[in-house]
Structures are given as C-alpha cells and as structure tokens.
XYZ file of N, CA and C in Angstrom:
261
model
N -1.572 -0.678 12.692
C -1.506 -1.973 11.501
C -2.570 -3.143 11.015
N -2.645 -2.897 9.242
C -3.614 -3.996 8.964
C -2.938 -5.218 8.316
N -3.606 -6.674 9.053
C -3.361 -7.730 8.023
C -3.411 -8.105 7.152
N -2.884 -9.144 6.124
C -3.241 -9.282 5.266
C -4.195 -10.051 4.778
N -5.273 -10.530 5.947
C -5.854 -11.312 5.851
C -7.091 -10.061 6.010
N -7.231 -9.319 6.643
C -8.238 -8.381 6.853
C -7.805 -7.397 5.485
N -6.896 -6.691 5.273
C -7.109 -6.102 3.461
C -7.674 -7.158 2.773
N -7.684 -8.386 2.840
C -8.177 -9.281 1.203
C -10.102 -9.557 1.767
N -10.371 -9.102 2.904
C -11.632 -8.859 3.418
C -12.438 -7.747 2.972
N -11.328 -6.460 3.390
C -11.931 -5.394 3.006
C -12.301 -4.862 1.580
N -11.307 -5.855 0.517
C -11.083 -5.707 -0.656
C -12.141 -6.007 -1.119
N -12.092 -7.662 -0.725
C -14.031 -8.534 -1.214
C -14.973 -7.825 -0.865
N -15.187 -6.819 0.259
C -16.115 -6.216 0.238
C -16.701 -5.185 -0.329
N -15.189 -4.359 -0.493
C -15.636 -3.513 -1.401
C -15.813 -3.802 -2.495
N -15.580 -5.036 -3.167
C -15.748 -5.145 -4.739
C -16.831 -5.433 -4.451
N -17.816 -6.468 -3.742
C -19.007 -6.738 -3.726
C -20.237 -5.146 -3.361
N -20.191 -4.482 -2.751
C -20.446 -2.992 -2.742
C -20.175 -2.694 -4.422
N -19.325 -2.453 -4.560
C -19.160 -2.359 -6.003
C -20.298 -2.192 -7.341
N -20.104 -4.217 -6.927
C -20.930 -4.822 -8.022
C -22.531 -4.387 -7.782
N -23.014 -4.230 -6.154
C -24.125 -3.720 -6.014
C -24.335 -2.075 -6.520
N -23.901 -1.476 -6.237
C -24.123 -0.220 -6.860
C -24.113 -0.048 -8.199
N -23.005 -0.792 -8.907
C -23.479 -1.337 -10.640
C -24.580 -1.452 -10.985
N -24.665 -2.479 -10.290
C -26.311 -3.570 -10.639
C -27.419 -2.222 -10.547
N -27.286 -1.917 -9.176
C -28.498 -0.740 -8.962
C -28.471 0.887 -10.051
N -27.152 1.049 -10.667
C -27.395 2.113 -11.322
C -27.780 1.629 -12.959
N -27.789 -0.129 -13.198
C -28.174 -0.707 -14.178
C -29.660 -0.017 -14.369
N -30.633 -1.103 -12.966
C -31.830 -0.553 -12.821
C -32.081 0.128 -13.720
N -31.834 1.424 -12.732
C -32.606 2.919 -12.995
C -32.521 3.589 -14.675
N -31.044 2.589 -14.886
C -31.093 3.114 -16.438
C -32.121 2.214 -17.110
N -32.300 1.202 -16.738
C -33.606 -0.216 -17.282
C -34.663 0.842 -17.521
N -35.710 1.308 -16.329
C -36.170 2.138 -15.822
C -36.480 3.394 -16.917
N -35.198 4.289 -17.043
C -35.186 5.095 -18.125
C -34.975 5.174 -19.827
N -35.086 3.596 -19.453
C -35.056 2.972 -21.339
C -33.718 3.066 -21.819
N -32.407 3.537 -21.264
C -31.407 2.865 -21.613
C -30.579 1.523 -21.317
N -31.321 0.887 -22.118
C -31.030 -0.573 -21.892
C -29.873 -1.029 -22.498
N -29.394 -0.360 -23.415
C -28.073 -0.870 -24.929
C -26.868 -0.529 -23.924
N -27.066 0.787 -23.022
C -25.873 1.051 -22.155
C -25.693 0.834 -20.903
N -26.878 0.435 -20.253
C -26.972 -0.471 -19.388
C -26.140 -1.734 -19.230
N -26.322 -2.371 -20.322
C -25.775 -3.826 -20.634
C -24.768 -3.795 -21.043
N -24.155 -2.950 -21.736
C -23.059 -2.387 -22.139
C -22.218 -2.566 -20.670
N -22.654 -1.394 -19.605
C -21.512 -1.508 -18.743
C -21.447 -2.349 -17.568
N -22.935 -3.007 -17.879
C -22.317 -4.375 -17.116
C -21.515 -5.203 -17.719
N -21.237 -5.477 -19.193
C -20.473 -6.684 -19.493
C -18.933 -5.849 -19.514
N -18.886 -4.960 -19.159
C -16.994 -4.032 -19.534
C -17.113 -4.386 -18.203
N -17.495 -4.422 -17.245
C -17.831 -4.361 -15.272
C -17.326 -6.087 -15.594
N -17.812 -6.630 -16.143
C -17.640 -8.236 -16.373
C -15.963 -8.650 -16.112
N -16.289 -7.962 -17.477
C -14.614 -8.294 -18.062
C -13.255 -7.866 -16.994
N -13.936 -6.424 -16.535
C -12.659 -6.079 -15.804
C -13.243 -7.052 -14.442
N -13.573 -7.959 -13.740
C -14.127 -8.694 -12.307
C -13.213 -9.943 -12.820
N -13.755 -10.616 -14.503
C -12.877 -11.791 -14.370
C -11.690 -11.776 -14.799
N -11.109 -10.594 -15.149
C -9.622 -10.544 -15.328
C -8.965 -10.196 -13.720
N -9.679 -9.388 -12.959
C -9.346 -9.566 -11.793
C -9.320 -10.889 -11.174
N -10.292 -11.483 -11.168
C -9.987 -12.459 -10.202
C -9.084 -13.675 -11.187
N -8.646 -13.456 -12.075
C -8.249 -14.771 -12.629
C -6.602 -14.231 -12.309
N -6.224 -12.653 -12.075
C -5.376 -12.519 -11.888
C -4.571 -12.922 -10.106
N -5.777 -12.904 -9.568
C -6.059 -13.117 -7.934
C -5.719 -14.247 -7.631
N -6.282 -15.356 -8.860
C -6.348 -16.688 -8.561
C -4.627 -17.256 -8.715
N -4.134 -16.843 -9.692
C -2.939 -17.051 -9.910
C -1.932 -16.619 -9.001
N -2.085 -15.402 -8.300
C -1.742 -15.096 -7.116
C -1.532 -15.873 -6.088
N -2.388 -16.071 -5.820
C -3.027 -17.332 -4.830
C -2.304 -18.936 -4.562
N -2.353 -19.181 -6.116
C -1.779 -20.456 -6.315
C -0.443 -20.613 -6.732
N 0.513 -19.399 -6.784
C 1.989 -18.859 -6.440
C 2.000 -19.142 -5.121
N 1.416 -18.340 -4.245
C 1.641 -18.479 -2.710
C 1.433 -19.936 -2.465
N 0.476 -20.601 -2.689
C 0.230 -21.557 -1.713
C 1.306 -22.738 -2.251
N 1.656 -22.778 -3.852
C 2.368 -23.722 -3.827
C 4.098 -23.059 -3.129
N 4.471 -21.945 -3.303
C 5.569 -21.980 -2.144
C 5.244 -22.474 -0.618
N 4.372 -22.294 -0.159
C 4.195 -22.458 1.109
C 4.100 -24.406 1.073
N 4.089 -24.766 0.031
C 3.872 -26.206 -0.071
C 5.891 -26.479 0.094
N 6.309 -26.133 -0.689
C 7.809 -26.669 -1.108
C 8.369 -25.995 0.103
N 8.568 -24.801 0.349
C 8.972 -24.551 1.948
C 8.758 -25.896 3.257
N 7.371 -26.221 2.978
C 6.885 -26.658 3.804
C 7.861 -28.137 3.915
N 7.842 -28.882 2.342
C 8.629 -30.388 2.252
C 10.311 -30.164 2.677
N 10.718 -28.742 2.689
C 11.936 -28.060 2.527
C 12.101 -28.726 4.454
N 11.419 -27.718 4.951
C 11.506 -28.177 6.359
C 11.814 -29.478 6.903
N 10.721 -29.891 6.522
C 10.201 -31.235 6.846
C 11.434 -32.535 6.723
N 11.996 -32.296 5.143
C 12.901 -32.904 5.060
C 14.571 -32.582 5.695
N 14.841 -31.351 6.113
C 15.639 -31.203 7.165
C 15.593 -31.622 8.198
N 14.215 -31.727 8.533
C 14.055 -32.176 10.204
C 14.436 -33.445 10.223
N 14.493 -34.133 9.807
C 14.147 -35.665 9.346
C 15.633 -36.229 8.969
N 16.511 -35.392 8.231
C 17.787 -35.457 8.145
C 18.995 -35.484 9.601
N 18.583 -34.020 10.328
C 18.863 -34.080 11.761
C 18.435 -35.185 12.580
N 17.569 -35.799 12.522
C 16.978 -36.991 13.194
C 17.729 -38.177 13.176
N 18.446 -38.429 11.547
C 18.857 -39.263 11.186
C 20.293 -39.165 11.599
N 20.651 -37.515 11.885
C 22.251 -37.321 12.269
C 22.394 -37.725 13.564
N 21.318 -37.087 14.152
C 21.543 -37.740 16.335
C 21.608 -39.389 16.081
N 20.906 -39.921 15.703
C 20.783 -41.101 16.073
C 21.982 -42.441 15.476
N 22.835 -41.562 14.428
C 24.457 -42.681 14.415
C 25.136 -42.289 15.310
C-alpha cells in the first residue's frame, strides 16, 4: 500500500516530467516553424496547470484548517479533564 505522501511525491514528479516533455515538444515545433501552435499549446497547458494548482491549494488549506480545529478541540478536552481531577 502506498502512503498519501508517496502519492503526492509521485504526482509532483509526473507533473514535472509532463512539463519537461511539453517544453521539448515546443522546442521541436519552434525549430520546424510552428511557433503559433507551440505558444498556444504552452498557454493551454499553463492554464490547466494553474487551475490544478489552485484546486490542490484549496484542498490543502481545507485539510490544514481541519487539523488545527481538531487539535484545539483535543487540547481543550484534555484541560477540562485535568481541571476535573483537581477538584
């Protein structure tokens, strides 16, 4: 079984490989004189990449805020227990 952290690393590596392949393809297109198509391809991919990054950032913020809330809940519960024991 693969951990979530490993999946994230694999995803980032795959995205980096995809970007590298796209840049190489754009360079080849430039050499052959297809500049407009190369630029369009790069812009389209950049737009998709920005949308994906925004989605992942939103998801990460949601997870982090959830962790912070649960940590404060746990802390407040533990302080209540200590206060009850002292009485």
